[in-house]
Amino acid sequence: MEEQEDLFEHHRIVCDPGQEPYRIDKFLMDRLPNVTRNKVQQGIKDGFVTVNGEEIKPNFKVRANDVVVVALPEPPRDTEVIPEDIPLNIVYEDDDLLVVNKEAGMVVHPAYNNWSGTLVNALAYHFTQLPTMKDNEGRPGLVHRIDKDTSGLLVIAKTEQAMTGLAKQFFDHSIERTYYALVWGVPLQESGTINVHLGRSEKDRRVTVAIEDGSRGRHAITHYKVLKDLRYVSLIQCNLETGRTHQIRAHLKYLGHPLFNDETYGGNKVLKGTQFSKYKAFVENGFKLMPRQALHAKSLGFVHPISKKFMQFDSELPQDFKAVLEKWENYVKHE
């Protein structure tokens, strides 16, 4: 299997000599703890399940003596979360939930290469007995997440009832999520909708790519609107209808407008403007001011799972984002 060396073996199952032909997804559901059929099927589609060293489809049938391997991008690890005394920027809290404003650079939950210092480690210190969603062990309180280098708002569940109610709203796509992004160039249309499947890149599994023909990946919808046209870059508002990994970053790259200084998606070089050394130095200075992708989860709206009241939260752009935006505004103004 291509790129097998990038994956870590979590499960190896050798079928019995008397094994009758049996669908791989049902076979794994019978043998792995705490997994759903959807999760198994998605893992198969993403290439994380092999039989006798070959990738297979969800309707594949295992047979006698087959060797089934489940390999994932991170090594197996105990799901215990170590509480850590890390300050949290809590913008709202009641008995059922809290809303935090996560700073850029903080990983949301423990994972490969980031087992400590995460938002979840901080939550475990400040709150005890946070609920955990099924199939989400080691991530107490979480019903959604944002990337390490994306700043902004997250809602955290404090009770099982709150978690169930919030998770259903995310599943139904009824949560209102608004992001601000600084992107290279200016879209031709002032507003629009990107409705293109997203899936893992076959060349690099850490990267999400657009799949126009919908042959694989998952359906994803991002609505966008240009807030400021700064000729070389633009400030864009994005509203998520779905919540796929790197959705905004991958969709805007697909649109031809990668996020400013997004190294993973090619936004960390001059993509618009001249090649004059003075301009390049200006851009490089902007990268230093904001050494991350220019993306901020600005607002969050949802129905409180207990009181049933609609709640709306908004946050200011962080200082690094403000500084880069002002820098571009001044550049265009005085050009």
GROMACS .gro file of C-alpha atoms in nm:
model
  335
    1MET     CA    1   0.000   0.000   0.000
    2GLU     CA    2   0.136   0.343  -0.095
    3GLU     CA    3   0.254   0.554   0.202
    4GLN     CA    4   0.211   0.264   0.442
    5GLU     CA    5   0.529   0.385   0.613
    6ASP     CA    6   0.342   0.700   0.724
    7LEU     CA    7   0.085   0.495   0.916
    8PHE     CA    8   0.098   0.313   1.249
    9GLU     CA    9  -0.052  -0.030   1.297
   10HIS     CA   10  -0.334  -0.027   1.552
   11HIS     CA   11  -0.498  -0.365   1.488
   12ARG     CA   12  -0.391  -0.683   1.307
   13ILE     CA   13  -0.650  -0.958   1.277
   14VAL     CA   14  -0.584  -1.294   1.111
   15CYS     CA   15  -0.907  -1.461   0.998
   16ASP     CA   16  -0.977  -1.815   1.118
   17PRO     CA   17  -0.914  -2.103   0.873
   18GLY     CA   18  -1.290  -2.167   0.878
   19GLN     CA   19  -1.395  -1.804   0.818
   20GLU     CA   20  -1.693  -1.783   0.580
   21PRO     CA   21  -1.700  -1.484   0.336
   22TYR     CA   22  -1.812  -1.183   0.544
   23ARG     CA   23  -1.829  -0.809   0.468
   24ILE     CA   24  -1.521  -0.627   0.600
   25ASP     CA   25  -1.719  -0.346   0.768
   26LYS     CA   26  -1.934  -0.591   0.965
   27PHE     CA   27  -1.629  -0.804   1.040
   28LEU     CA   28  -1.445  -0.507   1.196
   29MET     CA   29  -1.751  -0.387   1.388
   30ASP     CA   30  -1.767  -0.729   1.554
   31ARG     CA   31  -1.402  -0.718   1.656
   32LEU     CA   32  -1.315  -0.356   1.738
   33PRO     CA   33  -1.439  -0.179   2.051
   34ASN     CA   34  -1.651   0.136   2.034
   35VAL     CA   35  -1.675   0.182   1.658
   36THR     CA   36  -1.974   0.259   1.439
   37ARG     CA   37  -2.034   0.126   1.089
   38ASN     CA   38  -1.996   0.478   0.945
   39LYS     CA   39  -1.659   0.520   1.114
   40VAL     CA   40  -1.538   0.182   0.985
   41GLN     CA   41  -1.658   0.255   0.630
   42GLN     CA   42  -1.494   0.600   0.630
   43GLY     CA   43  -1.167   0.445   0.750
   44ILE     CA   44  -1.182   0.194   0.465
   45LYS     CA   45  -1.250   0.471   0.209
   46ASP     CA   46  -0.958   0.675   0.348
   47GLY     CA   47  -0.725   0.377   0.294
   48PHE     CA   48  -0.663   0.296   0.661
   49VAL     CA   49  -0.775  -0.067   0.629
   50THR     CA   50  -0.589  -0.327   0.423
   51VAL     CA   51  -0.643  -0.697   0.362
   52ASN     CA   52  -0.331  -0.896   0.276
   53GLY     CA   53  -0.150  -0.566   0.218
   54GLU     CA   54  -0.403  -0.427  -0.032
   55GLU     CA   55  -0.653  -0.142   0.008
   56ILE     CA   56  -1.013  -0.260  -0.022
   57LYS     CA   57  -1.371  -0.127  -0.057
   58PRO     CA   58  -1.637  -0.133   0.219
   59ASN     CA   59  -1.823  -0.419   0.046
   60PHE     CA   60  -1.511  -0.640   0.033
   61LYS     CA   61  -1.560  -0.983   0.191
   62VAL     CA   62  -1.294  -1.134   0.413
   63ARG     CA   63  -1.218  -1.504   0.381
   64ALA     CA   64  -1.023  -1.776   0.561
   65ASN     CA   65  -0.667  -1.680   0.665
   66ASP     CA   66  -0.696  -1.318   0.540
   67VAL     CA   67  -0.475  -1.070   0.732
   68VAL     CA   68  -0.669  -0.754   0.816
   69VAL     CA   69  -0.468  -0.449   0.930
   70VAL     CA   70  -0.607  -0.119   1.059
   71ALA     CA   71  -0.333   0.147   1.039
   72LEU     CA   72  -0.381   0.514   1.126
   73PRO     CA   73  -0.166   0.831   1.092
   74GLU     CA   74  -0.092   0.835   1.466
   75PRO     CA   75   0.042   0.559   1.690
   76PRO     CA   76  -0.184   0.375   1.936
   77ARG     CA   77  -0.198   0.545   2.273
   78ASP     CA   78  -0.385   0.530   2.599
   79THR     CA   79  -0.683   0.767   2.587
   80GLU     CA   80  -0.626   0.893   2.942
   81VAL     CA   81  -0.604   1.274   2.948
   82ILE     CA   82  -0.355   1.429   3.191
   83PRO     CA   83  -0.499   1.748   3.351
   84GLU     CA   84  -0.275   2.052   3.304
   85ASP     CA   85  -0.302   2.394   3.466
   86ILE     CA   86  -0.333   2.597   3.146
   87PRO     CA   87  -0.538   2.921   3.151
   88LEU     CA   88  -0.859   2.924   2.946
   89ASN     CA   89  -1.021   3.229   2.788
   90ILE     CA   90  -1.383   3.152   2.884
   91VAL     CA   91  -1.632   3.393   2.725
   92TYR     CA   92  -1.944   3.222   2.864
   93GLU     CA   93  -2.023   2.948   3.112
   94ASP     CA   94  -2.329   2.794   3.276
   95ASP     CA   95  -2.411   2.456   3.433
   96ASP     CA   96  -2.437   2.282   3.096
   97LEU     CA   97  -2.175   2.429   2.864
   98LEU     CA   98  -1.903   2.684   2.813
   99VAL     CA   99  -1.772   2.883   2.519
  100VAL     CA  100  -1.396   2.939   2.496
  101ASN     CA  101  -1.191   3.165   2.271
  102LYS     CA  102  -0.892   2.950   2.170
  103GLU     CA  103  -0.567   3.123   2.088
  104ALA     CA  104  -0.366   3.030   1.779
  105GLY     CA  105  -0.099   2.769   1.845
  106MET     CA  106  -0.303   2.565   2.092
  107VAL     CA  107  -0.395   2.214   1.976
  108VAL     CA  108  -0.756   2.125   2.062
  109HIS     CA  109  -0.706   1.763   2.172
  110PRO     CA  110  -0.415   1.524   2.237
  111ALA     CA  111  -0.287   1.352   1.922
  112TYR     CA  112   0.036   1.235   1.763
  113ASN     CA  113   0.322   1.481   1.839
  114ASN     CA  114   0.089   1.683   2.067
  115TRP     CA  115   0.006   1.474   2.372
  116SER     CA  116   0.015   1.766   2.617
  117GLY     CA  117  -0.056   2.138   2.631
  118THR     CA  118  -0.388   2.099   2.451
  119LEU     CA  119  -0.727   2.257   2.515
  120VAL     CA  120  -0.854   1.919   2.638
  121ASN     CA  121  -0.567   1.895   2.892
  122ALA     CA  122  -0.670   2.239   3.020
  123LEU     CA  123  -1.039   2.141   3.035
  124ALA     CA  124  -0.952   1.827   3.232
  125TYR     CA  125  -0.777   2.046   3.492
  126HIS     CA  126  -1.051   2.309   3.526
  127PHE     CA  127  -1.351   2.074   3.501
  128THR     CA  128  -1.408   1.721   3.628
  129GLN     CA  129  -1.638   1.457   3.482
  130LEU     CA  130  -1.682   1.618   3.141
  131PRO     CA  131  -1.881   1.388   2.911
  132THR     CA  132  -1.727   1.212   2.611
  133MET     CA  133  -1.901   1.145   2.280
  134LYS     CA  134  -1.918   0.785   2.162
  135ASP     CA  135  -1.614   0.700   1.944
  136ASN     CA  136  -1.437   1.013   2.076
  137GLU     CA  137  -1.242   0.870   2.369
  138GLY     CA  138  -0.979   1.097   2.516
  139ARG     CA  139  -1.162   1.413   2.408
  140PRO     CA  140  -1.394   1.502   2.700
  141GLY     CA  141  -1.632   1.793   2.642
  142LEU     CA  142  -1.556   1.826   2.270
  143VAL     CA  143  -1.835   1.839   2.014
  144HIS     CA  144  -1.627   2.013   1.743
  145ARG     CA  145  -1.274   2.142   1.692
  146ILE     CA  146  -1.065   2.395   1.501
  147ASP     CA  147  -0.708   2.365   1.374
  148LYS     CA  148  -0.406   2.431   1.594
  149ASP     CA  149  -0.317   2.756   1.417
  150THR     CA  150  -0.675   2.877   1.379
  151SER     CA  151  -0.795   3.105   1.659
  152GLY     CA  152  -1.148   3.154   1.782
  153LEU     CA  153  -1.464   3.023   1.945
  154LEU     CA  154  -1.548   2.668   2.051
  155VAL     CA  155  -1.846   2.540   2.252
  156ILE     CA  156  -1.773   2.273   2.514
  157ALA     CA  157  -2.035   2.042   2.670
  158LYS     CA  158  -2.031   1.996   3.049
  159THR     CA  159  -2.311   1.738   3.072
  160GLU     CA  160  -2.424   1.435   2.873
  161GLN     CA  161  -2.753   1.606   2.787
  162ALA     CA  162  -2.575   1.917   2.659
  163MET     CA  163  -2.335   1.704   2.455
  164THR     CA  164  -2.619   1.510   2.292
  165GLY     CA  165  -2.811   1.832   2.211
  166LEU     CA  166  -2.510   2.014   2.067
  167ALA     CA  167  -2.388   1.709   1.872
  168LYS     CA  168  -2.730   1.680   1.706
  169GLN     CA  169  -2.715   2.046   1.597
  170PHE     CA  170  -2.374   1.988   1.441
  171PHE     CA  171  -2.504   1.674   1.272
  172ASP     CA  172  -2.807   1.868   1.140
  173HIS     CA  173  -2.580   2.156   1.024
  174SER     CA  174  -2.794   2.401   1.222
  175ILE     CA  175  -2.503   2.553   1.420
  176GLU     CA  176  -2.410   2.898   1.288
  177ARG     CA  177  -2.033   2.931   1.244
  178THR     CA  178  -1.870   3.239   1.095
  179TYR     CA  179  -1.499   3.259   1.017
  180TYR     CA  180  -1.287   3.550   0.898
  181ALA     CA  181  -1.010   3.463   0.652
  182LEU     CA  182  -0.745   3.677   0.485
  183VAL     CA  183  -0.679   3.525   0.143
  184TRP     CA  184  -0.457   3.590  -0.154
  185GLY     CA  185  -0.630   3.778  -0.438
  186VAL     CA  186  -0.995   3.879  -0.470
  187PRO     CA  187  -1.265   3.632  -0.579
  188LEU     CA  188  -1.442   3.726  -0.904
  189GLN     CA  189  -1.779   3.706  -0.731
  190GLU     CA  190  -1.840   3.909  -0.415
  191SER     CA  191  -2.022   3.616  -0.261
  192GLY     CA  192  -2.085   3.254  -0.344
  193THR     CA  193  -2.105   2.895  -0.231
  194ILE     CA  194  -1.837   2.628  -0.268
  195ASN     CA  195  -2.010   2.290  -0.287
  196VAL     CA  196  -1.732   2.042  -0.361
  197HIS     CA  197  -1.641   1.711  -0.197
  198LEU     CA  198  -1.333   1.707   0.024
  199GLY     CA  199  -1.108   1.411   0.102
  200ARG     CA  200  -0.755   1.322   0.203
  201SER     CA  201  -0.486   1.375  -0.057
  202GLU     CA  202  -0.354   1.047  -0.191
  203LYS     CA  203  -0.005   1.203  -0.201
  204ASP     CA  204  -0.008   1.343   0.153
  205ARG     CA  205  -0.269   1.223   0.402
  206ARG     CA  206  -0.224   1.535   0.618
  207VAL     CA  207  -0.368   1.749   0.340
  208THR     CA  208  -0.735   1.782   0.242
  209VAL     CA  209  -0.811   1.822  -0.130
  210ALA     CA  210  -1.117   1.912  -0.335
  211ILE     CA  211  -1.264   1.625  -0.539
  212GLU     CA  212  -1.474   1.781  -0.814
  213ASP     CA  213  -1.632   1.463  -0.947
  214GLY     CA  214  -1.741   1.352  -0.597
  215SER     CA  215  -1.597   1.005  -0.658
  216ARG     CA  216  -1.462   0.996  -0.305
  217GLY     CA  217  -1.433   1.212   0.003
  218ARG     CA  218  -1.726   1.376   0.181
  219HIS     CA  219  -1.976   1.638   0.076
  220ALA     CA  220  -1.874   1.984   0.200
  221ILE     CA  221  -2.035   2.329   0.169
  222THR     CA  222  -1.879   2.668   0.245
  223HIS     CA  223  -2.058   3.001   0.187
  224TYR     CA  224  -1.831   3.304   0.146
  225LYS     CA  225  -1.859   3.682   0.116
  226VAL     CA  226  -1.587   3.940   0.041
  227LEU     CA  227  -1.575   4.198   0.323
  228LYS     CA  228  -1.270   4.398   0.208
  229ASP     CA  229  -1.109   4.409  -0.134
  230LEU     CA  230  -0.743   4.499  -0.078
  231ARG     CA  231  -0.635   4.428  -0.437
  232TYR     CA  232  -0.359   4.180  -0.348
  233VAL     CA  233  -0.548   4.013  -0.065
  234SER     CA  234  -0.904   4.021   0.061
  235LEU     CA  235  -1.083   3.975   0.390
  236ILE     CA  236  -1.349   3.708   0.348
  237GLN     CA  237  -1.630   3.590   0.570
  238CYS     CA  238  -1.695   3.215   0.554
  239ASN     CA  239  -1.997   3.035   0.692
  240LEU     CA  240  -1.975   2.660   0.730
  241GLU     CA  241  -2.267   2.438   0.645
  242THR     CA  242  -2.058   2.124   0.704
  243GLY     CA  243  -1.751   2.076   0.920
  244ARG     CA  244  -1.483   1.878   0.738
  245THR     CA  245  -1.113   1.872   0.824
  246HIS     CA  246  -0.942   2.188   0.688
  247GLN     CA  247  -1.268   2.271   0.505
  248ILE     CA  248  -1.219   2.647   0.461
  249ARG     CA  249  -0.849   2.613   0.384
  250ALA     CA  250  -0.905   2.346   0.118
  251HIS     CA  251  -1.214   2.508  -0.034
  252LEU     CA  252  -1.049   2.849  -0.069
  253LYS     CA  253  -0.741   2.693  -0.225
  254TYR     CA  254  -0.975   2.517  -0.471
  255LEU     CA  255  -1.130   2.858  -0.546
  256GLY     CA  256  -0.779   2.986  -0.628
  257HIS     CA  257  -0.744   3.198  -0.314
  258PRO     CA  258  -0.533   3.021  -0.047
  259LEU     CA  259  -0.522   3.170   0.301
  260PHE     CA  260  -0.245   3.421   0.367
  261ASN     CA  261   0.057   3.240   0.516
  262ASP     CA  262  -0.107   2.896   0.505
  263GLU     CA  263   0.201   2.680   0.454
  264THR     CA  264   0.006   2.354   0.408
  265TYR     CA  265  -0.207   2.497   0.127
  266GLY     CA  266   0.054   2.709  -0.051
  267GLY     CA  267  -0.030   3.052   0.092
  268ASN     CA  268   0.313   3.114   0.245
  269LYS     CA  269   0.462   3.278  -0.065
  270VAL     CA  270   0.382   3.578  -0.285
  271LEU     CA  271   0.081   3.472  -0.492
  272LYS     CA  272  -0.040   3.817  -0.600
  273GLY     CA  273   0.146   4.136  -0.680
  274THR     CA  274   0.492   4.218  -0.809
  275GLN     CA  275   0.823   4.040  -0.766
  276PHE     CA  276   1.001   4.364  -0.671
  277SER     CA  277   1.223   4.318  -0.366
  278LYS     CA  278   1.049   4.598  -0.172
  279TYR     CA  279   0.707   4.433  -0.215
  280LYS     CA  280   0.846   4.088  -0.132
  281ALA     CA  281   1.002   4.230   0.186
  282PHE     CA  282   0.663   4.381   0.278
  283VAL     CA  283   0.493   4.042   0.237
  284GLU     CA  284   0.768   3.862   0.432
  285ASN     CA  285   0.719   4.111   0.713
  286GLY     CA  286   0.347   4.024   0.708
  287PHE     CA  287   0.433   3.654   0.741
  288LYS     CA  288   0.648   3.735   1.045
  289LEU     CA  289   0.367   3.938   1.202
  290MET     CA  290   0.126   3.646   1.159
  291PRO     CA  291   0.328   3.323   1.149
  292ARG     CA  292   0.021   3.106   1.082
  293GLN     CA  293  -0.274   3.081   0.844
  294ALA     CA  294  -0.497   3.390   0.861
  295LEU     CA  295  -0.814   3.221   0.987
  296HIS     CA  296  -1.028   3.307   1.290
  297ALA     CA  297  -1.350   3.141   1.414
  298LYS     CA  298  -1.526   3.471   1.478
  299SER     CA  299  -1.880   3.386   1.581
  300LEU     CA  300  -2.086   3.092   1.698
  301GLY     CA  301  -2.463   3.057   1.721
  302PHE     CA  302  -2.664   2.764   1.856
  303VAL     CA  303  -2.977   2.671   2.048
  304HIS     CA  304  -2.897   2.607   2.413
  305PRO     CA  305  -2.960   2.232   2.454
  306ILE     CA  306  -3.137   2.279   2.790
  307SER     CA  307  -3.304   2.624   2.791
  308LYS     CA  308  -3.377   2.602   2.413
  309LYS     CA  309  -3.285   2.971   2.378
  310PHE     CA  310  -3.078   3.077   2.076
  311MET     CA  311  -2.734   3.197   2.183
  312GLN     CA  312  -2.491   3.401   1.974
  313PHE     CA  313  -2.127   3.472   2.056
  314ASP     CA  314  -1.883   3.697   1.875
  315SER     CA  315  -1.510   3.754   1.918
  316GLU     CA  316  -1.262   4.019   1.811
  317LEU     CA  317  -0.989   3.943   1.563
  318PRO     CA  318  -0.670   3.852   1.751
  319GLN     CA  319  -0.383   4.100   1.754
  320ASP     CA  320  -0.170   3.929   1.487
  321PHE     CA  321  -0.465   3.915   1.245
  322LYS     CA  322  -0.550   4.284   1.311
  323ALA     CA  323  -0.187   4.388   1.259
  324VAL     CA  324  -0.157   4.213   0.919
  325LEU     CA  325  -0.495   4.344   0.803
  326GLU     CA  326  -0.400   4.702   0.895
  327LYS     CA  327  -0.065   4.658   0.721
  328TRP     CA  328  -0.240   4.563   0.395
  329GLU     CA  329  -0.496   4.843   0.429
  330ASN     CA  330  -0.218   5.100   0.468
  331TYR     CA  331  -0.022   4.953   0.178
  332VAL     CA  332  -0.314   4.978  -0.062
  333LYS     CA  333  -0.409   5.323   0.064
  334HIS     CA  334  -0.062   5.473   0.014
  335GLU     CA  335   0.043   5.281  -0.295
   0.00000   0.00000   0.00000
